[in-house]
Short mmCIF file of N, CA, C and O in Angstrom, two decimals:
data_model
loop_
_atom_site.label_atom_id
_atom_site.label_comp_id
_atom_site.label_asym_id
_atom_site.label_seq_id
_atom_site.Cartn_x
_atom_site.Cartn_y
_atom_site.Cartn_z
N MET A 19 84.78 88.45 134.93
CA MET A 19 83.84 87.87 135.86
C MET A 19 82.41 88.23 135.49
O MET A 19 81.53 87.39 135.57
N ALA A 20 82.22 89.46 135.08
CA ALA A 20 80.86 89.91 134.78
C ALA A 20 80.27 89.16 133.60
O ALA A 20 79.09 88.79 133.62
N SER A 21 81.07 88.90 132.58
CA SER A 21 80.52 88.29 131.37
C SER A 21 80.19 86.81 131.53
O SER A 21 79.52 86.24 130.69
N LYS A 22 80.63 86.19 132.62
CA LYS A 22 80.30 84.78 132.80
C LYS A 22 79.16 84.53 133.78
O LYS A 22 78.78 83.39 133.99
N LEU A 23 78.60 85.56 134.34
CA LEU A 23 77.56 85.38 135.37
C LEU A 23 76.42 84.47 134.93
O LEU A 23 75.99 83.62 135.69
N GLY A 24 75.96 84.63 133.71
CA GLY A 24 74.83 83.83 133.25
C GLY A 24 75.22 82.48 132.69
O GLY A 24 74.37 81.67 132.38
N ALA A 25 76.54 82.21 132.56
CA ALA A 25 76.98 80.98 131.93
C ALA A 25 77.68 80.01 132.87
O ALA A 25 77.82 78.84 132.55
N THR A 26 78.11 80.47 134.03
CA THR A 26 78.87 79.62 134.93
C THR A 26 77.98 78.83 135.88
O THR A 26 76.85 79.24 136.16
N ASP A 27 78.52 77.73 136.38
CA ASP A 27 77.77 76.95 137.38
C ASP A 27 78.08 77.44 138.80
O ASP A 27 77.58 76.90 139.76
N ILE A 28 78.94 78.46 138.93
CA ILE A 28 79.29 79.00 140.25
C ILE A 28 79.21 80.53 140.24
O ILE A 28 80.21 81.23 140.43
N PRO A 29 78.02 81.10 140.01
CA PRO A 29 77.91 82.56 139.96
C PRO A 29 78.32 83.24 141.27
O PRO A 29 78.80 84.37 141.26
N ASP A 30 78.16 82.55 142.39
CA ASP A 30 78.53 83.14 143.68
C ASP A 30 80.02 83.45 143.76
O ASP A 30 80.44 84.39 144.44
N TRP A 31 80.85 82.70 143.04
CA TRP A 31 82.30 82.93 143.04
C TRP A 31 82.63 84.33 142.53
O TRP A 31 83.45 85.03 143.10
N GLY A 32 81.98 84.73 141.44
CA GLY A 32 82.22 86.07 140.87
C GLY A 32 81.88 87.17 141.85
O GLY A 32 82.59 88.18 141.95
N TYR A 33 80.80 87.00 142.57
CA TYR A 33 80.42 87.98 143.58
C TYR A 33 81.47 88.06 144.68
O TYR A 33 81.92 89.13 145.07
N THR A 34 81.85 86.90 145.20
CA THR A 34 82.83 86.85 146.29
C THR A 34 84.15 87.46 145.88
O THR A 34 84.74 88.27 146.60
N GLU A 35 84.64 87.10 144.69
CA GLU A 35 85.91 87.63 144.20
C GLU A 35 85.85 89.14 143.95
O GLU A 35 86.87 89.81 143.95
N SER A 36 84.67 89.65 143.75
CA SER A 36 84.49 91.09 143.53
C SER A 36 84.18 91.84 144.81
O SER A 36 83.97 93.05 144.79
N GLY A 37 84.12 91.12 145.94
CA GLY A 37 83.82 91.76 147.21
C GLY A 37 82.35 92.10 147.38
O GLY A 37 81.99 93.00 148.14
N LEU A 38 81.48 91.36 146.69
CA LEU A 38 80.04 91.63 146.73
C LEU A 38 79.30 90.48 147.41
O LEU A 38 79.81 89.37 147.49
N SER A 39 78.09 90.75 147.87
CA SER A 39 77.25 89.71 148.48
C SER A 39 76.42 89.04 147.39
O SER A 39 75.89 89.72 146.52
N PHE A 40 76.29 87.74 147.49
CA PHE A 40 75.52 86.98 146.52
C PHE A 40 74.18 86.55 147.10
O PHE A 40 74.09 86.20 148.27
N SER A 41 73.15 86.59 146.26
CA SER A 41 71.85 86.07 146.64
C SER A 41 71.20 85.47 145.40
O SER A 41 71.17 86.09 144.34
N HIS A 42 70.67 84.25 145.54
CA HIS A 42 69.96 83.60 144.43
C HIS A 42 68.65 84.32 144.11
O HIS A 42 68.10 84.13 143.04
N SER A 43 68.19 85.14 145.02
CA SER A 43 66.87 85.74 144.87
C SER A 43 66.87 87.09 144.14
O SER A 43 65.82 87.68 143.97
N ARG A 44 68.04 87.56 143.69
CA ARG A 44 68.03 88.84 142.96
C ARG A 44 68.94 88.78 141.73
O ARG A 44 69.94 88.07 141.71
N LEU A 45 68.54 89.52 140.72
CA LEU A 45 69.33 89.61 139.50
C LEU A 45 70.44 90.64 139.70
O LEU A 45 70.29 91.59 140.47
N PRO A 46 71.56 90.48 139.00
CA PRO A 46 72.65 91.45 139.14
C PRO A 46 72.26 92.81 138.56
O PRO A 46 71.60 92.89 137.53
N SER A 47 72.66 93.85 139.24
CA SER A 47 72.38 95.22 138.80
C SER A 47 73.53 95.72 137.93
O SER A 47 74.59 95.09 137.84
N SER A 48 73.36 96.87 137.32
CA SER A 48 74.44 97.46 136.52
C SER A 48 75.65 97.79 137.40
O SER A 48 76.79 97.70 136.95
N GLU A 49 75.40 98.11 138.66
CA GLU A 49 76.51 98.38 139.59
C GLU A 49 77.32 97.10 139.86
O GLU A 49 78.54 97.15 139.97
N VAL A 50 76.63 95.97 139.97
CA VAL A 50 77.31 94.69 140.17
C VAL A 50 78.18 94.38 138.96
O VAL A 50 79.35 94.02 139.08
N TYR A 51 77.61 94.52 137.76
CA TYR A 51 78.39 94.26 136.55
C TYR A 51 79.60 95.18 136.47
O TYR A 51 80.70 94.75 136.11
N ALA A 52 79.43 96.45 136.80
CA ALA A 52 80.55 97.41 136.75
C ALA A 52 81.63 97.03 137.75
O ALA A 52 82.83 97.05 137.42
N ALA A 53 81.24 96.66 138.96
CA ALA A 53 82.22 96.26 139.99
C ALA A 53 82.98 95.02 139.56
O ALA A 53 84.20 94.92 139.75
N MET A 54 82.29 94.07 138.97
CA MET A 54 82.95 92.85 138.51
C MET A 54 83.90 93.14 137.35
O MET A 54 85.01 92.61 137.29
N PHE A 55 83.47 93.97 136.42
CA PHE A 55 84.33 94.29 135.27
C PHE A 55 85.61 94.98 135.72
O PHE A 55 86.69 94.70 135.19
N GLU A 56 85.51 95.86 136.71
CA GLU A 56 86.70 96.57 137.20
C GLU A 56 87.72 95.62 137.83
O GLU A 56 88.89 95.96 137.96
N LYS A 57 87.29 94.43 138.21
CA LYS A 57 88.19 93.44 138.82
C LYS A 57 88.58 92.34 137.85
O LYS A 57 89.29 91.41 138.21
N SER A 58 88.14 92.44 136.63
CA SER A 58 88.40 91.38 135.66
C SER A 58 89.74 91.59 134.95
O SER A 58 90.23 92.71 134.83
N PRO A 59 90.34 90.51 134.46
CA PRO A 59 91.58 90.64 133.70
C PRO A 59 91.43 91.53 132.47
O PRO A 59 92.35 92.27 132.11
N LEU A 60 90.28 91.49 131.83
CA LEU A 60 90.08 92.31 130.63
C LEU A 60 90.16 93.81 130.93
O LEU A 60 90.67 94.58 130.12
N PHE A 61 89.68 94.21 132.08
CA PHE A 61 89.73 95.62 132.48
C PHE A 61 91.18 96.09 132.60
O PHE A 61 91.49 97.25 132.33
N HIS A 62 92.08 95.19 133.00
CA HIS A 62 93.48 95.55 133.24
C HIS A 62 94.41 95.12 132.11
O HIS A 62 95.63 95.15 132.26
N VAL A 63 93.86 94.76 130.96
CA VAL A 63 94.66 94.21 129.88
C VAL A 63 95.74 95.18 129.38
O VAL A 63 96.80 94.75 128.93
N ASP A 64 95.52 96.46 129.50
CA ASP A 64 96.52 97.45 129.05
C ASP A 64 97.81 97.39 129.86
O ASP A 64 98.84 97.88 129.42
N LYS A 65 97.76 96.80 131.04
CA LYS A 65 98.94 96.71 131.90
C LYS A 65 99.83 95.51 131.57
O LYS A 65 100.95 95.41 132.03
N VAL A 66 99.30 94.57 130.77
CA VAL A 66 100.02 93.32 130.50
C VAL A 66 101.08 93.55 129.43
O VAL A 66 100.79 94.04 128.34
N LYS A 67 102.31 93.17 129.75
CA LYS A 67 103.44 93.26 128.82
C LYS A 67 104.10 91.89 128.64
O LYS A 67 104.83 91.66 127.70
N THR A 68 103.86 90.98 129.59
CA THR A 68 104.49 89.67 129.62
C THR A 68 103.87 88.73 128.59
O THR A 68 102.64 88.66 128.49
N PRO A 69 104.69 87.99 127.84
CA PRO A 69 104.12 86.97 126.95
C PRO A 69 103.21 86.04 127.75
O PRO A 69 103.52 85.67 128.88
N THR A 70 102.08 85.69 127.15
CA THR A 70 101.04 84.98 127.89
C THR A 70 100.58 83.73 127.14
O THR A 70 100.30 83.80 125.94
N MET A 71 100.51 82.61 127.86
CA MET A 71 99.96 81.39 127.30
C MET A 71 98.64 81.10 128.01
O MET A 71 98.57 81.14 129.24
N ILE A 72 97.61 80.83 127.22
CA ILE A 72 96.28 80.56 127.75
C ILE A 72 95.87 79.15 127.34
O ILE A 72 95.95 78.81 126.16
N MET A 73 95.45 78.35 128.30
CA MET A 73 94.98 76.99 128.03
C MET A 73 93.47 76.94 128.26
O MET A 73 93.00 77.33 129.33
N ILE A 74 92.75 76.46 127.26
CA ILE A 74 91.29 76.49 127.30
C ILE A 74 90.72 75.10 127.10
O ILE A 74 91.00 74.45 126.09
N GLY A 75 89.94 74.64 128.08
CA GLY A 75 89.15 73.42 127.91
C GLY A 75 87.80 73.83 127.33
O GLY A 75 87.06 74.58 127.96
N ASN A 76 87.50 73.37 126.14
CA ASN A 76 86.27 73.83 125.48
C ASN A 76 84.99 73.34 126.13
O ASN A 76 83.91 73.82 125.80
N ALA A 77 85.09 72.40 127.07
CA ALA A 77 83.90 71.92 127.78
C ALA A 77 83.83 72.51 129.19
O ALA A 77 83.10 72.01 130.04
N ASP A 78 84.57 73.57 129.43
CA ASP A 78 84.63 74.21 130.75
C ASP A 78 83.28 74.82 131.11
O ASP A 78 82.73 75.61 130.35
N LYS A 79 82.75 74.44 132.26
CA LYS A 79 81.49 75.00 132.74
C LYS A 79 81.73 76.09 133.79
O LYS A 79 80.81 76.76 134.21
N ARG A 80 82.96 76.23 134.26
CA ARG A 80 83.30 77.24 135.26
C ARG A 80 83.60 78.58 134.61
O ARG A 80 83.12 79.61 135.02
N VAL A 81 84.48 78.52 133.63
CA VAL A 81 84.87 79.73 132.90
C VAL A 81 84.54 79.49 131.43
O VAL A 81 85.14 78.63 130.79
N PRO A 82 83.59 80.22 130.89
CA PRO A 82 83.23 80.01 129.49
C PRO A 82 84.46 80.17 128.59
O PRO A 82 85.19 81.16 128.71
N PRO A 83 84.73 79.20 127.73
CA PRO A 83 85.91 79.26 126.87
C PRO A 83 86.04 80.57 126.10
O PRO A 83 87.15 81.04 125.86
N GLN A 84 84.92 81.16 125.75
CA GLN A 84 84.96 82.42 124.99
C GLN A 84 85.75 83.49 125.73
O GLN A 84 86.37 84.35 125.11
N GLN A 85 85.77 83.45 127.05
CA GLN A 85 86.52 84.46 127.81
C GLN A 85 88.02 84.36 127.52
O GLN A 85 88.70 85.38 127.43
N GLY A 86 88.54 83.15 127.39
CA GLY A 86 89.95 82.98 127.07
C GLY A 86 90.28 83.54 125.70
O GLY A 86 91.29 84.20 125.51
N TYR A 87 89.41 83.25 124.73
CA TYR A 87 89.62 83.77 123.37
C TYR A 87 89.52 85.30 123.34
O TYR A 87 90.29 85.97 122.65
N GLU A 88 88.58 85.83 124.10
CA GLU A 88 88.40 87.28 124.17
C GLU A 88 89.64 87.95 124.77
O GLU A 88 90.12 88.96 124.27
N TYR A 89 90.19 87.35 125.82
CA TYR A 89 91.38 87.90 126.47
C TYR A 89 92.59 87.81 125.54
O TYR A 89 93.36 88.77 125.41
N ALA A 90 92.73 86.68 124.85
CA ALA A 90 93.83 86.53 123.89
C ALA A 90 93.74 87.58 122.80
O ALA A 90 94.76 88.19 122.41
N LYS A 91 92.56 87.83 122.30
CA LYS A 91 92.36 88.83 121.25
C LYS A 91 92.74 90.23 121.75
O LYS A 91 93.40 91.00 121.04
N ALA A 92 92.36 90.54 122.98
CA ALA A 92 92.69 91.85 123.56
C ALA A 92 94.20 91.99 123.74
O ALA A 92 94.76 93.07 123.49
N LEU A 93 94.87 90.92 124.16
CA LEU A 93 96.33 90.97 124.30
C LEU A 93 97.01 91.15 122.96
O LEU A 93 97.92 91.97 122.80
N LYS A 94 96.57 90.39 121.96
CA LYS A 94 97.15 90.51 120.61
C LYS A 94 96.97 91.91 120.05
O LYS A 94 97.85 92.44 119.39
N ALA A 95 95.81 92.50 120.31
CA ALA A 95 95.55 93.86 119.83
C ALA A 95 96.53 94.87 120.44
O ALA A 95 96.78 95.92 119.87
N ARG A 96 97.09 94.51 121.58
CA ARG A 96 98.07 95.37 122.26
C ARG A 96 99.50 94.88 122.02
O ARG A 96 100.42 95.27 122.71
N GLU A 97 99.63 93.98 121.04
CA GLU A 97 100.93 93.45 120.61
C GLU A 97 101.67 92.69 121.70
O GLU A 97 102.90 92.68 121.75
N VAL A 98 100.93 92.04 122.58
CA VAL A 98 101.50 91.14 123.58
C VAL A 98 101.55 89.75 122.93
O VAL A 98 100.58 89.32 122.31
N GLU A 99 102.69 89.07 123.06
CA GLU A 99 102.80 87.72 122.52
C GLU A 99 101.84 86.79 123.27
O GLU A 99 101.84 86.75 124.50
N VAL A 100 101.04 86.05 122.50
CA VAL A 100 100.02 85.18 123.09
C VAL A 100 100.06 83.82 122.39
O VAL A 100 100.19 83.76 121.17
N ARG A 101 99.93 82.78 123.17
CA ARG A 101 99.74 81.44 122.62
C ARG A 101 98.51 80.86 123.29
O ARG A 101 98.40 80.86 124.52
N VAL A 102 97.57 80.37 122.48
CA VAL A 102 96.35 79.77 122.99
C VAL A 102 96.39 78.28 122.68
O VAL A 102 96.56 77.89 121.53
N LEU A 103 96.25 77.46 123.72
CA LEU A 103 96.15 76.02 123.57
C LEU A 103 94.71 75.63 123.85
O LEU A 103 94.16 75.97 124.90
N THR A 104 94.09 74.94 122.91
CA THR A 104 92.70 74.56 123.04
C THR A 104 92.59 73.05 123.20
O THR A 104 93.21 72.30 122.46
N TYR A 105 91.78 72.63 124.18
CA TYR A 105 91.58 71.22 124.47
C TYR A 105 90.10 70.88 124.33
O TYR A 105 89.32 71.13 125.24
N PRO A 106 89.73 70.32 123.16
CA PRO A 106 88.32 69.98 122.95
C PRO A 106 87.86 68.90 123.94
O PRO A 106 88.65 68.06 124.35
N ASP A 107 86.64 68.95 124.30
CA ASP A 107 86.03 67.93 125.16
C ASP A 107 86.68 67.78 126.53
O ASP A 107 86.60 66.72 127.14
N ASP A 108 87.36 68.81 127.01
CA ASP A 108 87.90 68.75 128.37
C ASP A 108 87.39 69.98 129.12
O ASP A 108 86.87 70.92 128.54
N ASN A 109 87.55 69.94 130.45
CA ASN A 109 86.94 70.96 131.29
C ASN A 109 87.96 71.91 131.89
O ASN A 109 89.08 72.04 131.40
N HIS A 110 87.59 72.54 132.95
CA HIS A 110 88.41 73.57 133.61
C HIS A 110 89.76 73.05 134.07
O HIS A 110 90.77 73.73 133.95
N SER A 111 89.79 71.85 134.57
CA SER A 111 91.03 71.32 135.15
C SER A 111 91.89 70.55 134.15
O SER A 111 92.94 70.05 134.53
N LEU A 112 91.48 70.46 132.91
CA LEU A 112 92.18 69.65 131.91
C LEU A 112 92.47 68.27 132.48
O LEU A 112 93.61 67.87 132.70
N ALA A 113 91.43 67.52 132.73
CA ALA A 113 91.52 66.26 133.45
C ALA A 113 91.92 65.06 132.59
O ALA A 113 92.32 64.04 133.12
N LYS A 114 91.81 65.17 131.28
CA LYS A 114 92.18 64.04 130.42
C LYS A 114 93.70 63.93 130.35
O LYS A 114 94.40 64.92 130.15
N THR A 115 94.19 62.73 130.52
CA THR A 115 95.63 62.50 130.64
C THR A 115 96.41 63.04 129.44
O THR A 115 97.45 63.68 129.61
N ASN A 116 95.93 62.80 128.23
CA ASN A 116 96.67 63.27 127.06
C ASN A 116 96.70 64.79 126.99
O ASN A 116 97.72 65.38 126.60
N TYR A 117 95.63 65.45 127.40
CA TYR A 117 95.61 66.92 127.41
C TYR A 117 96.49 67.46 128.52
O TYR A 117 97.18 68.47 128.35
N GLU A 118 96.45 66.82 129.67
CA GLU A 118 97.29 67.25 130.79
C GLU A 118 98.77 67.13 130.41
O GLU A 118 99.55 68.04 130.67
N ALA A 119 99.14 66.05 129.77
CA ALA A 119 100.53 65.87 129.33
C ALA A 119 100.92 66.94 128.32
O ALA A 119 102.00 67.54 128.41
N ASP A 120 100.04 67.21 127.37
CA ASP A 120 100.31 68.25 126.38
C ASP A 120 100.48 69.60 127.05
O ASP A 120 101.38 70.38 126.70
N ALA A 121 99.64 69.90 128.01
CA ALA A 121 99.72 71.17 128.73
C ALA A 121 101.06 71.31 129.45
O ALA A 121 101.72 72.35 129.38
N PHE A 122 101.50 70.25 130.15
CA PHE A 122 102.78 70.30 130.87
C PHE A 122 103.95 70.48 129.91
O PHE A 122 104.87 71.26 130.17
N ILE A 123 103.94 69.77 128.80
CA ILE A 123 105.02 69.91 127.81
C ILE A 123 105.06 71.33 127.27
O ILE A 123 106.12 71.95 127.16
N ASN A 124 103.88 71.88 126.94
CA ASN A 124 103.83 73.24 126.41
C ASN A 124 104.19 74.29 127.45
O ASN A 124 104.81 75.30 127.11
N MET A 125 103.83 74.07 128.72
CA MET A 125 104.24 75.00 129.78
C MET A 125 105.76 75.00 129.91
O MET A 125 106.38 76.07 130.00
N PHE A 126 106.35 73.82 129.92
CA PHE A 126 107.80 73.72 130.04
C PHE A 126 108.48 74.45 128.88
O PHE A 126 109.38 75.28 129.08
N LYS A 127 108.03 74.18 127.67
CA LYS A 127 108.60 74.84 126.50
C LYS A 127 108.43 76.35 126.57
O LYS A 127 109.34 77.11 126.23
N TRP A 128 107.26 76.78 127.03
CA TRP A 128 106.99 78.22 127.14
C TRP A 128 108.00 78.88 128.08
O TRP A 128 108.57 79.93 127.76
N PHE A 129 108.23 78.26 129.23
CA PHE A 129 109.20 78.82 130.18
C PHE A 129 110.61 78.79 129.63
O PHE A 129 111.38 79.74 129.78
N VAL A 130 110.99 77.72 128.96
CA VAL A 130 112.32 77.64 128.35
C VAL A 130 112.51 78.76 127.33
O VAL A 130 113.54 79.42 127.29
N ASP A 131 111.49 78.99 126.54
CA ASP A 131 111.57 80.02 125.49
C ASP A 131 111.51 81.45 126.04
O ASP A 131 111.99 82.37 125.38
N HIS A 132 110.93 81.65 127.22
CA HIS A 132 110.69 83.02 127.70
C HIS A 132 111.45 83.43 128.95
O HIS A 132 111.33 84.57 129.39
N LEU A 133 112.21 82.52 129.54
CA LEU A 133 112.98 82.90 130.73
C LEU A 133 114.44 83.11 130.39
O LEU A 133 114.99 82.61 129.49
#
């Protein structure tokens, strides 16, 4: 959450999810960044043991795509099985029909292979 504050179109979401108050009139302090990092998936990556599939829309304005790649790299470094699916020119919701279909097929296959 902390690393996307300057890149997202919804900075207030990060504050709310971290239990903090948001104001457009002030810059985030080091305490805000620390509180957000402690609630981020990256902070808890050492606890992850489950194989993980990450789907990334490279045109996402809500969650910078780099965060997905960063999380995948951290999981791989801990020898967690990771699959990253990248969808160029699509956004957070994977709204393009061909990408949505690909995502559903890959989710189904992922569950078949891992359950």
